[in-house]
Amino acid sequence: MKTVLAWILGGIFGFAVFYVAYAHVASIASAPRYLEQPSIKTFGDDIGLSLRTEGSLLYTISGGELHVSAETHGPSHLEWLGPVRALEEGAYTMRFKAAKQAEYDVVLGLESADGKHFIRYGLRNEKLDPGYTWDGDALSPMPGVRPKALPGEDIDAKSRFPFAASDLNDWHEITLQLSPSLHRMTAFVDGVPTGSVLTEWLMGMPVRMVFGVHARKTDQDVDVSFARVGWEPGTPEARTLRFDDRFDGKVIDPRRWAVHSFESDVLSVSLKTTKEGLSTNGHGTTQLVKGSAAFMIDTPAFPLANVYVKTKISVRQLEHGSFFVGVTSALGGPHLRFFDTGVHSVTDAPAGARPYVGMVSGHWGRDAQVRFDPARHWADSDDVTIEIEIDGKTRLARAKMDGNVIGEHVTDLQPSENVRLRFGVYLDDAEAKFDLTVRDLELRAE
Amino acid sequence: MRVLRWVWARRLFVLLAVTYAYFYEGGDPNQATRILLTRSIVDLHRPDITAYHAVTIDKSEKDGRFYSDKAPTVSLLSTVPWALMNVLDRLFHIDGSSRAAMRVRLHMIVIAVSVTAGVAAAALLRRALVLFGTKERDADLLTLGYGLGTLAFPFSTVLFGHQTAAAIVLGAFWLAVSTKTYSTRRLIALGFLWALSIVTEYPTGILVACTGLYVLSANWRDTPRVLGWSFVGAIVPFAAHSLFLWWAFGNATKLPYTYMAEPIFLSHTSTGILGINAPTFVGFFGSLFSRYRGLFFLCPFLLLVFAGFRAWLLSGDRPRELFLCAAMVVAYVLFNAGYFAWDGGGSTGPRHLVPVLPYFVLPMAWFMRSVKKARIVAWAAIVPSVAIMLACTAVCIQVPEGDPFRANPLYQIVMPALAHGEVAINHQDVFSLAARGDASYNLGLLFGLSGLASLVPLLVVWALLYPRRKAAAA
């Protein structure tokens, strides 16, 4: 008995010593990565960042600016690297000025702590066709299970945003919005969104900011100035979402929405914000042999509690397809559950009705099988209002069209489960066509 | 000094402990549901995980509340270190909510439960090997093969129940085979361990039945006494288990699996006996020979089991123990081949076979002493097994499910990752549903080494600690 007691006490003592030491040492080793202080770096005598250089580029600091210049004798680069941080939501910014047209890049981005992977955005300066471009690695969660980027989201296929000759010698600001929760990085130049890419740079990955100049060829007259670079942490993962979006700004708000456009050889999509709302049209092609979403726009994930969604759409054309809005689980694959409603095109609408019928589909019945409700309500005008109400406690989900209940079920979505709100258009076949405007979307998820 | 000498004499087990503790494997639904239950019990004094359920799909549901769907013993055992860490956090001003500390917490629970179980299983196996007449240095070698060259290695680094159950069943096996007469105290201890293993991993009831019949067969006329006293020993684990079920579900006999919430599991656990049906070819082939989850593909060292059983049979030695080991291996393989999740889901190898792996190794004792150059053969089998298990443990244990006949996660995921210098690529996190790039690590990575270099300290530990006994001294 004494021996057993001695073993237990010894075990507890050993555990306690090991835990306390490990917790402190691990905190010292990794806690700085998780400090999320915003920082704006202007350039005094000491830049305070690690420098990585190769070739003949030189830098000087004067007047609070960092100047990079040289006549290159071959490919060269001069890069500054920030401290290693765990990747979180946030934005990098860089204010720069390029004085001359020559073959070099001015870049801002991030790279993995081990330096093996990077993703960058910036000016690809050249004499004939300068522009802003993406470069790097979108990563994948595991080798061997690399997901294919959706059309329009592949980093290697991104088109460039032009840099006019008149832009030389002017200050420009590049912002790189990092949204690991949306699996997306969005670039802005002087406040104008210039594109986004799908990435698997995951939250928590040890990364460091990198900016600098890459000269691609010999005998290039490089002359670049930097006024500041900065890091601004974003808001933490959303717990509640509450907004009313009319989609009438210049762009779709990247904090609220991730746009998945499936524009490709098999279907055509156009999405445009207008004063009336999000105007969207498109069609299938003969290569569309099975149903496919044309586009889908979703919010960041939030824990499911009470949800109210109301959207108003104006339909000009909808054939062989549907407009849907719904709540979907953030987990995909066999764990995907959703509750969708919307309107589907029909050819046999009753007299006096428009050729769109209310549609309710989703998971209810606790068996993970998708179910569809029978048609109940036809649109009586081209302006349709769709609503969803979900009670977080009872899981009762109710779909309404123009104020009429068209479906009511106890959904398989679980309370507190991470979900997203999504809307989009689904094309049934090659003859599908749509032309509609999403005029307003009100969301209360809390 | 005496303590150091004592530890040095057992440095093989220190080697295993350091190895298992070196890896923090991140999360997955199975570990998450266990640790969430622990957290719920200690912090919220509740038997359900409703407050945290959103981060796992491994759960049961009853009356709108969510519960862990696993046998509760591992979670209950973990409450002790969890509560102790709560106290230590307060005493030593550790911010338990920081990311660094949260990861350390799970790691410490794994060390307290699974690493300890892995080392205990190795120690018990070595004892059994020596009991069966194996030379010390051969016992060291086979123990090393078991500890690092089988699934015991990866599953001693995660908070699953298999390795804990393996240690408990092996404890009962040791008590059963190390004597010919069973004292009352031994029977009580046997009953305790049998019941404890069942409430840790329910399928180990198969192994308990085999060992139980072995004990009874020693003297059939002693059956009432054996059953009686072992029942006395079983009372505490069974009562604790039943009390928990009653607390959670209001019914002491309904297992958590009965209330499975996730339809992709429920569709199978509601067939046969909680998902166990007649053995299937795909289950048998897949769990033993396939490139997808094949035990022999991933642990070629275990192929020596066939040579071992042959040598044992020919020796005529210990026929009852031979029959017992063979019965345990065959019965458990058949069980696994009939279980709907024979592949273990997101797993390295057929993880449900972990509790029976020691009985694959024990017969090798006869191989070692009946075959010339047996050590060379054993080393030749152990080295690639250890290399594969190290690769899998270092890169990712929770590899995705795939086609049993075509998927090859070792060469499609693990080796390519190593070729790119990447380790700890599991992005599932116990504390967050979203994938995280810092979900898993090893101690080398934590302290600044990168990629493959992070494994070098571990290899140094291996080189320093493996006991080199001279043949003459054996």
PDB file of N, CA and C in Angstrom, chain A residues 107-140:
ATOM      1  N   VAL A 107       6.763  43.708 -54.707  1.00  0.00           N
ATOM      2  CA  VAL A 107       5.839  42.687 -54.201  1.00  0.00           C
ATOM      3  C   VAL A 107       5.554  42.850 -52.707  1.00  0.00           C
ATOM      4  N   LEU A 108       4.375  42.376 -52.349  1.00  0.00           N
ATOM      5  CA  LEU A 108       3.953  42.293 -50.948  1.00  0.00           C
ATOM      6  C   LEU A 108       3.272  40.942 -50.780  1.00  0.00           C
ATOM      7  N   GLY A 109       3.605  40.229 -49.715  1.00  0.00           N
ATOM      8  CA  GLY A 109       2.951  38.937 -49.530  1.00  0.00           C
ATOM      9  C   GLY A 109       3.370  38.271 -48.250  1.00  0.00           C
ATOM     10  N   LEU A 110       3.211  36.970 -48.230  1.00  0.00           N
ATOM     11  CA  LEU A 110       3.625  36.240 -47.051  1.00  0.00           C
ATOM     12  C   LEU A 110       4.284  34.944 -47.471  1.00  0.00           C
ATOM     13  N   GLU A 111       5.142  34.450 -46.613  1.00  0.00           N
ATOM     14  CA  GLU A 111       5.767  33.161 -46.890  1.00  0.00           C
ATOM     15  C   GLU A 111       5.768  32.329 -45.628  1.00  0.00           C
ATOM     16  N   SER A 112       5.811  31.007 -45.820  1.00  0.00           N
ATOM     17  CA  SER A 112       5.823  30.119 -44.660  1.00  0.00           C
ATOM     18  C   SER A 112       7.117  30.323 -43.882  1.00  0.00           C
ATOM     19  N   ALA A 113       7.072  30.017 -42.585  1.00  0.00           N
ATOM     20  CA  ALA A 113       8.231  30.293 -41.724  1.00  0.00           C
ATOM     21  C   ALA A 113       9.479  29.581 -42.226  1.00  0.00           C
ATOM     22  N   ASP A 114       9.290  28.424 -42.862  1.00  0.00           N
ATOM     23  CA  ASP A 114      10.467  27.712 -43.359  1.00  0.00           C
ATOM     24  C   ASP A 114      10.901  28.215 -44.741  1.00  0.00           C
ATOM     25  N   GLY A 115      10.194  29.175 -45.279  1.00  0.00           N
ATOM     26  CA  GLY A 115      10.576  29.799 -46.543  1.00  0.00           C
ATOM     27  C   GLY A 115      10.288  28.957 -47.778  1.00  0.00           C
ATOM     28  N   LYS A 116       9.588  27.831 -47.596  1.00  0.00           N
ATOM     29  CA  LYS A 116       9.376  26.953 -48.750  1.00  0.00           C
ATOM     30  C   LYS A 116       8.195  27.390 -49.609  1.00  0.00           C
ATOM     31  N   HIS A 117       7.252  28.082 -49.036  1.00  0.00           N
ATOM     32  CA  HIS A 117       6.053  28.471 -49.783  1.00  0.00           C
ATOM     33  C   HIS A 117       5.836  29.970 -49.649  1.00  0.00           C
ATOM     34  N   PHE A 118       5.305  30.550 -50.685  1.00  0.00           N
ATOM     35  CA  PHE A 118       5.002  31.979 -50.596  1.00  0.00           C
ATOM     36  C   PHE A 118       3.794  32.284 -51.458  1.00  0.00           C
ATOM     37  N   ILE A 119       3.155  33.394 -51.171  1.00  0.00           N
ATOM     38  CA  ILE A 119       2.100  33.916 -52.035  1.00  0.00           C
ATOM     39  C   ILE A 119       2.266  35.430 -52.010  1.00  0.00           C
ATOM     40  N   ARG A 120       2.337  36.031 -53.207  1.00  0.00           N
ATOM     41  CA  ARG A 120       2.656  37.457 -53.276  1.00  0.00           C
ATOM     42  C   ARG A 120       1.744  38.144 -54.286  1.00  0.00           C
ATOM     43  N   TYR A 121       1.551  39.425 -54.069  1.00  0.00           N
ATOM     44  CA  TYR A 121       0.823  40.240 -55.016  1.00  0.00           C
ATOM     45  C   TYR A 121       1.618  41.516 -55.207  1.00  0.00           C
ATOM     46  N   GLY A 122       1.609  42.039 -56.413  1.00  0.00           N
ATOM     47  CA  GLY A 122       2.335  43.292 -56.589  1.00  0.00           C
ATOM     48  C   GLY A 122       2.457  43.697 -58.035  1.00  0.00           C
ATOM     49  N   LEU A 123       3.240  44.719 -58.218  1.00  0.00           N
ATOM     50  CA  LEU A 123       3.431  45.284 -59.554  1.00  0.00           C
ATOM     51  C   LEU A 123       4.455  44.461 -60.320  1.00  0.00           C
ATOM     52  N   ARG A 124       4.032  43.955 -61.459  1.00  0.00           N
ATOM     53  CA  ARG A 124       4.995  43.337 -62.359  1.00  0.00           C
ATOM     54  C   ARG A 124       5.329  44.405 -63.396  1.00  0.00           C
ATOM     55  N   ASN A 125       6.387  45.118 -63.126  1.00  0.00           N
ATOM     56  CA  ASN A 125       6.752  46.247 -63.974  1.00  0.00           C
ATOM     57  C   ASN A 125       7.485  45.736 -65.208  1.00  0.00           C
ATOM     58  N   GLU A 126       7.149  46.276 -66.340  1.00  0.00           N
ATOM     59  CA  GLU A 126       7.866  45.959 -67.574  1.00  0.00           C
ATOM     60  C   GLU A 126       7.572  47.048 -68.590  1.00  0.00           C
ATOM     61  N   LYS A 127       8.350  47.062 -69.638  1.00  0.00           N
ATOM     62  CA  LYS A 127       8.245  48.189 -70.562  1.00  0.00           C
ATOM     63  C   LYS A 127       6.969  48.146 -71.386  1.00  0.00           C
ATOM     64  N   LEU A 128       6.522  46.953 -71.751  1.00  0.00           N
ATOM     65  CA  LEU A 128       5.395  46.866 -72.670  1.00  0.00           C
ATOM     66  C   LEU A 128       4.036  46.802 -71.978  1.00  0.00           C
ATOM     67  N   ASP A 129       3.911  45.949 -70.951  1.00  0.00           N
ATOM     68  CA  ASP A 129       2.581  45.686 -70.408  1.00  0.00           C
ATOM     69  C   ASP A 129       2.634  45.537 -68.884  1.00  0.00           C
ATOM     70  N   PRO A 130       2.937  46.611 -68.171  1.00  0.00           N
ATOM     71  CA  PRO A 130       3.025  46.472 -66.713  1.00  0.00           C
ATOM     72  C   PRO A 130       1.648  46.235 -66.096  1.00  0.00           C
ATOM     73  N   GLY A 131       1.633  45.559 -64.974  1.00  0.00           N
ATOM     74  CA  GLY A 131       0.354  45.303 -64.312  1.00  0.00           C
ATOM     75  C   GLY A 131       0.570  44.639 -62.961  1.00  0.00           C
ATOM     76  N   TYR A 132      -0.529  44.576 -62.212  1.00  0.00           N
ATOM     77  CA  TYR A 132      -0.471  43.929 -60.898  1.00  0.00           C
ATOM     78  C   TYR A 132      -0.831  42.454 -61.067  1.00  0.00           C
ATOM     79  N   THR A 133      -0.061  41.567 -60.458  1.00  0.00           N
ATOM     80  CA  THR A 133      -0.305  40.130 -60.631  1.00  0.00           C
ATOM     81  C   THR A 133      -0.100  39.376 -59.321  1.00  0.00           C
ATOM     82  N   TRP A 134      -0.608  38.159 -59.335  1.00  0.00           N
ATOM     83  CA  TRP A 134      -0.376  37.223 -58.231  1.00  0.00           C
ATOM     84  C   TRP A 134       0.799  36.326 -58.586  1.00  0.00           C
ATOM     85  N   ASP A 135       1.436  35.800 -57.571  1.00  0.00           N
ATOM     86  CA  ASP A 135       2.506  34.849 -57.781  1.00  0.00           C
ATOM     87  C   ASP A 135       2.578  33.953 -56.548  1.00  0.00           C
ATOM     88  N   GLY A 136       2.895  32.697 -56.741  1.00  0.00           N
ATOM     89  CA  GLY A 136       3.144  31.851 -55.573  1.00  0.00           C
ATOM     90  C   GLY A 136       2.342  30.585 -55.549  1.00  0.00           C
ATOM     91  N   ASP A 137       2.083  30.141 -54.345  1.00  0.00           N
ATOM     92  CA  ASP A 137       1.590  28.796 -54.110  1.00  0.00           C
ATOM     93  C   ASP A 137       0.304  28.896 -53.291  1.00  0.00           C
ATOM     94  N   ALA A 138      -0.798  28.352 -53.870  1.00  0.00           N
ATOM     95  CA  ALA A 138      -2.071  28.403 -53.141  1.00  0.00           C
ATOM     96  C   ALA A 138      -2.128  27.360 -52.038  1.00  0.00           C
ATOM     97  N   LEU A 139      -1.144  26.480 -52.016  1.00  0.00           N
ATOM     98  CA  LEU A 139      -1.037  25.399 -51.018  1.00  0.00           C
ATOM     99  C   LEU A 139      -2.208  24.426 -51.113  1.00  0.00           C
ATOM    100  N   SER A 140      -2.071  23.314 -50.403  1.00  0.00           N
ATOM    101  CA  SER A 140      -3.166  22.369 -50.276  1.00  0.00           C
ATOM    102  C   SER A 140      -2.991  21.711 -48.925  1.00  0.00           C
TER     103      SER A 140
END
